[in-house]
GROMACS .gro file of N, CA and C in nm:
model
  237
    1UNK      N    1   8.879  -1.851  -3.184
    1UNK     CA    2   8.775  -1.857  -3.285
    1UNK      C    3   8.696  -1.988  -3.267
    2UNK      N    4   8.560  -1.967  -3.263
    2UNK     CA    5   8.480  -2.119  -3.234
    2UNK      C    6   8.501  -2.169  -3.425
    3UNK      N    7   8.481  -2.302  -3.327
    3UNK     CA    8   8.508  -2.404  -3.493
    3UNK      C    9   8.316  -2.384  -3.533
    4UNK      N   10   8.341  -2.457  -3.688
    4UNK     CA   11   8.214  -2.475  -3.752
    4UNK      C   12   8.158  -2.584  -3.691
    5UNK      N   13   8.041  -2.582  -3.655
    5UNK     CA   14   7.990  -2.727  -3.637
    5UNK      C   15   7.969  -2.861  -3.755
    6UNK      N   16   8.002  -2.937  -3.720
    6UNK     CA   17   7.994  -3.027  -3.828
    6UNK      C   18   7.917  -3.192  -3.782
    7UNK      N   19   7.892  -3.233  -3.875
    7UNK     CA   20   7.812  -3.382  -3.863
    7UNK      C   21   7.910  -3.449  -3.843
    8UNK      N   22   7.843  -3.544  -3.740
    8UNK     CA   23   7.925  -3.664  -3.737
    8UNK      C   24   7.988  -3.798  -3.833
    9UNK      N   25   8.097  -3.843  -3.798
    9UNK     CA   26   8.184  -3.908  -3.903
    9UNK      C   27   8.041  -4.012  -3.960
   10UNK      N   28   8.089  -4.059  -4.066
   10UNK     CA   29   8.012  -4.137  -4.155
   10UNK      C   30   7.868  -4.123  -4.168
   11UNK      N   31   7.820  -4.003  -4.126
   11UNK     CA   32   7.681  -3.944  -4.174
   11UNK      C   33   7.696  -3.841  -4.311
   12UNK      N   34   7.577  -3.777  -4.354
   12UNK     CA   35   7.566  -3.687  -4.470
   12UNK      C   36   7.447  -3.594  -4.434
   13UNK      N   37   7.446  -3.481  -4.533
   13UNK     CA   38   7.364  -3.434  -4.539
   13UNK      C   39   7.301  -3.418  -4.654
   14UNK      N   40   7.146  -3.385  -4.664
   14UNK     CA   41   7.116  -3.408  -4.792
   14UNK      C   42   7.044  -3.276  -4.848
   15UNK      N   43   7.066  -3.232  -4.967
   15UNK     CA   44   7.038  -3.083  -5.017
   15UNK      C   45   6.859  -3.101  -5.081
   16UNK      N   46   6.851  -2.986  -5.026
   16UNK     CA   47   6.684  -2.992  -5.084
   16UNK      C   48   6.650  -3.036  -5.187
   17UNK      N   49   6.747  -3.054  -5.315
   17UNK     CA   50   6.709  -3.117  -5.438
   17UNK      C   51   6.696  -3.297  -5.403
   18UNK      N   52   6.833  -3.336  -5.329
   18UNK     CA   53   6.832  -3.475  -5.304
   18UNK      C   54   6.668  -3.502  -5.211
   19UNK      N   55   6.663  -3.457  -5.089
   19UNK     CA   56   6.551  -3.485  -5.048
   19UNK      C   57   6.437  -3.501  -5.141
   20UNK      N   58   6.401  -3.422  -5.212
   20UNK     CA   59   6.280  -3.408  -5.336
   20UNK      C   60   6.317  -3.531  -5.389
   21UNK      N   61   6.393  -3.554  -5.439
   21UNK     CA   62   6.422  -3.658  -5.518
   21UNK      C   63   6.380  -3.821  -5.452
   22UNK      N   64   6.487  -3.822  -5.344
   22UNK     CA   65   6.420  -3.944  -5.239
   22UNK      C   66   6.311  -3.965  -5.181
   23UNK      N   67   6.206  -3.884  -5.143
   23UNK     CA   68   6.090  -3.819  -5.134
   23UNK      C   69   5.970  -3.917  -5.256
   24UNK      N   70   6.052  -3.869  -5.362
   24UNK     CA   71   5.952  -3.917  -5.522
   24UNK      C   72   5.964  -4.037  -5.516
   25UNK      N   73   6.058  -4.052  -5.508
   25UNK     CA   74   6.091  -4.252  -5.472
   25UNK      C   75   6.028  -4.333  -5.404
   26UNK      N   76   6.016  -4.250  -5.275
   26UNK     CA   77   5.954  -4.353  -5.147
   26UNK      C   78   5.864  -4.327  -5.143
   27UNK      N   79   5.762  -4.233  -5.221
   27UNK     CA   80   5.642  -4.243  -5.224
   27UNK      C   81   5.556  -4.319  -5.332
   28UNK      N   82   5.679  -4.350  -5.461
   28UNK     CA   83   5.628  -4.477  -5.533
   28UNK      C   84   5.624  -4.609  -5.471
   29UNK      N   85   5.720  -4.610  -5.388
   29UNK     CA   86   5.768  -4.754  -5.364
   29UNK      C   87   5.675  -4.822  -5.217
   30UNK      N   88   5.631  -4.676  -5.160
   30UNK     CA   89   5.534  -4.638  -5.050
   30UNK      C   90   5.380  -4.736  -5.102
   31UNK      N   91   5.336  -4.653  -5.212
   31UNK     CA   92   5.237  -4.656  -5.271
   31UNK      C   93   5.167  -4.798  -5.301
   32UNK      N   94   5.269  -4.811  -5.378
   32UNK     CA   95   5.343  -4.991  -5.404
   32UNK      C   96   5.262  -5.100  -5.365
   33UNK      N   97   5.295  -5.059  -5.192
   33UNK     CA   98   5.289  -5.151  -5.072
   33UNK      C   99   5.189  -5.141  -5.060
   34UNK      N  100   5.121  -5.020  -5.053
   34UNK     CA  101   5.004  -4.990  -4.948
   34UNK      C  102   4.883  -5.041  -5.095
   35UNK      N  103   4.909  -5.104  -5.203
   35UNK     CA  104   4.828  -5.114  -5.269
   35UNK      C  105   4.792  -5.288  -5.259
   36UNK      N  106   4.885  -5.348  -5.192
   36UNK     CA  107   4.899  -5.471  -5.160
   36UNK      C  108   4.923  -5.490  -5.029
   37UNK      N  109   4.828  -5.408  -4.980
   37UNK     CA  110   4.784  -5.451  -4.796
   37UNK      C  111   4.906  -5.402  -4.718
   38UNK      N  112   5.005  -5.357  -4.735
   38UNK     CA  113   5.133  -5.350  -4.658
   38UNK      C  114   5.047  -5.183  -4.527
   39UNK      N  115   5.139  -5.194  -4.424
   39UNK     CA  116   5.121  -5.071  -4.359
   39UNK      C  117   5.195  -5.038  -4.297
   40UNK      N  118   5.235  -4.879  -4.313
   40UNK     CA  119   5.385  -4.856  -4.254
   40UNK      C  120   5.374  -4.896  -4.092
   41UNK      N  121   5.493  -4.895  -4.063
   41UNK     CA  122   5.533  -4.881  -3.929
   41UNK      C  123   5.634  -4.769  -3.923
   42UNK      N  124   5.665  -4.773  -3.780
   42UNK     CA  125   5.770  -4.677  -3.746
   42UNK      C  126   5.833  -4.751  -3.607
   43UNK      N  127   5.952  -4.725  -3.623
   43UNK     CA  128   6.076  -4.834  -3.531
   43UNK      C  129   6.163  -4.742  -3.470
   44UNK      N  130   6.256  -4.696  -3.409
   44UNK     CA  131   6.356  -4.609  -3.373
   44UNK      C  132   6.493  -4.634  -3.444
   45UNK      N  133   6.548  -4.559  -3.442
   45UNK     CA  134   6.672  -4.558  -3.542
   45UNK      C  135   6.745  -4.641  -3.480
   46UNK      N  136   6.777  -4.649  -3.315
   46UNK     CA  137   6.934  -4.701  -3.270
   46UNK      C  138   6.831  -4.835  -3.218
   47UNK      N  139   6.965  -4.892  -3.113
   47UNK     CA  140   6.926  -5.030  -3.088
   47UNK      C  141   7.020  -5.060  -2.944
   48UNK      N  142   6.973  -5.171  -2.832
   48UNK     CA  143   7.045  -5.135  -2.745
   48UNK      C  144   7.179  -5.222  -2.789
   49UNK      N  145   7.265  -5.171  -2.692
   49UNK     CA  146   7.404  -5.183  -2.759
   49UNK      C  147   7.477  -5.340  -2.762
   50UNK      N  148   7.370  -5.406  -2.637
   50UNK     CA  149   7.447  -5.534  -2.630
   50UNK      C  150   7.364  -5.594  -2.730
   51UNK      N  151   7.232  -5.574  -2.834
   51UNK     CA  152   7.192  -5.624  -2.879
   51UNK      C  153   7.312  -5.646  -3.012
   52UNK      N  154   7.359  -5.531  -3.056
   52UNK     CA  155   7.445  -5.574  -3.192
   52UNK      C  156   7.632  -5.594  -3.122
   53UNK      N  157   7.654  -5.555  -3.006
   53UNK     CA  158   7.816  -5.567  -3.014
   53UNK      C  159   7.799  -5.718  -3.000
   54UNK      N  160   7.953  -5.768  -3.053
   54UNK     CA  161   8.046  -5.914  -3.053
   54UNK      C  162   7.922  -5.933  -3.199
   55UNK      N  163   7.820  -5.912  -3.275
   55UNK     CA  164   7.769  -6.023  -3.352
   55UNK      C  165   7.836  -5.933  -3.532
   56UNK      N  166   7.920  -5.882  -3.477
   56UNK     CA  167   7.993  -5.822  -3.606
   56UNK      C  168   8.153  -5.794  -3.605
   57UNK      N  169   8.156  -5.877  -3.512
   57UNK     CA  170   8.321  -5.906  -3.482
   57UNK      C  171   8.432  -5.759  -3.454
   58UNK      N  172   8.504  -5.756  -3.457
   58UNK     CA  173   8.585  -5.655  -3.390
   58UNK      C  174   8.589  -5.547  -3.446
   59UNK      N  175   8.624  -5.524  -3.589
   59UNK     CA  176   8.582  -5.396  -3.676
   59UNK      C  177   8.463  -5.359  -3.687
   60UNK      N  178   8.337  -5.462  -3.672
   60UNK     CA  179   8.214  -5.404  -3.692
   60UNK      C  180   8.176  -5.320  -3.549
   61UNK      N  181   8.231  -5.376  -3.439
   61UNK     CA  182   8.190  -5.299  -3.347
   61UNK      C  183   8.240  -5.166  -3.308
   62UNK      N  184   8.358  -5.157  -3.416
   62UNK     CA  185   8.411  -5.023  -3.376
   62UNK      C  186   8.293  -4.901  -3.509
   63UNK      N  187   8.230  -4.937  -3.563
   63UNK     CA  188   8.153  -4.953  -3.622
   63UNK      C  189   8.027  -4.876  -3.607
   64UNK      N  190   7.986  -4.900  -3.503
   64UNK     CA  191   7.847  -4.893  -3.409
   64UNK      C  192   7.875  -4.719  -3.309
   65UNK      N  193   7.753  -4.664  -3.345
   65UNK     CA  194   7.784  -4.577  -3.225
   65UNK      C  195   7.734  -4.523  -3.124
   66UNK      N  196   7.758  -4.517  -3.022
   66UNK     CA  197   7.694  -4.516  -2.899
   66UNK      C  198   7.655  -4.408  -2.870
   67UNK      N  199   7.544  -4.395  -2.826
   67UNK     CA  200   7.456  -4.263  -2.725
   67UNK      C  201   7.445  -4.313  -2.591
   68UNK      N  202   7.505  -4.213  -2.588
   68UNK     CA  203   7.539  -4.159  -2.369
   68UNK      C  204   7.402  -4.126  -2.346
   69UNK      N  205   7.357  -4.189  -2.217
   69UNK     CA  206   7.239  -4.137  -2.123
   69UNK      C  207   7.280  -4.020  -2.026
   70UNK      N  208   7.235  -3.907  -2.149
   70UNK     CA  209   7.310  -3.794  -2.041
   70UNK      C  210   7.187  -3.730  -1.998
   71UNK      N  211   7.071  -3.782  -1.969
   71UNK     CA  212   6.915  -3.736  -1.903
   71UNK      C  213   6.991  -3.774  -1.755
   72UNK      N  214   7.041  -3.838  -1.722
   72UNK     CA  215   7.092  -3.842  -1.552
   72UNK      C  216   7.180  -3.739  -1.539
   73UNK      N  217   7.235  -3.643  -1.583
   73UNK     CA  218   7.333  -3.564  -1.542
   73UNK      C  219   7.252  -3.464  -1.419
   74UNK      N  220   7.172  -3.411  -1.476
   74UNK     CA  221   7.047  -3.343  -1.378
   74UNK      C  222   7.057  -3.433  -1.221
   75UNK      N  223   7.078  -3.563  -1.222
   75UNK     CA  224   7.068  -3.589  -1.111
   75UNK      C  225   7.160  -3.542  -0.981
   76UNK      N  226   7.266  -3.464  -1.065
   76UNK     CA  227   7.402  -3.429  -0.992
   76UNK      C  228   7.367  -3.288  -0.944
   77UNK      N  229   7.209  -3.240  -0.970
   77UNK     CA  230   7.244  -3.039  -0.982
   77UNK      C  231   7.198  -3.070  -0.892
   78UNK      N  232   7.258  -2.907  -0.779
   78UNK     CA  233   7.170  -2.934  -0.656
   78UNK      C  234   7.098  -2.794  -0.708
   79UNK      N  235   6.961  -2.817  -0.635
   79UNK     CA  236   6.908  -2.694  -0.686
   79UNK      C  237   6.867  -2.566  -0.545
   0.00000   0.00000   0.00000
């Protein structure tokens, strides 16, 4: 029997009511800004890895989680 898929440890998911809700928020708090010159940006979620390991000591780095560069696997097919 295949298993359920599930999210990864220490993530969530959020139900269409929560989204709406966070949504109303960040578009006050959005608003806010942009009424006092602010302008969004946009950044990427992760970070490279030697930038944060050792600066959170031994539990923090277990902490952190890593994405595999699996765009090279292709380099192995022969076609």
């Amino acid at each position: 029997m295949a298993s359920k898929p599930s999210i990864p440890k220490g993530t969530r998911d959020f139900s269409p009511a929560e989204v709406a809700k966070r949504q109303y928020i960040i578009s006050i708090i959005k608003n806010n800004f942009e009424k006092f010159g602010f302008q969004p940006i946009e950044t990427p979620s992760f970070e490279n890895s030697d930038t944060l390991m050792g600066k959170y000591g031994e539990e923090g780095d277990r902490l952190i989680f890593k994405i595999l560069n699996s765009g090279d696997y292709l380099d192995k097919v022969l076609y």
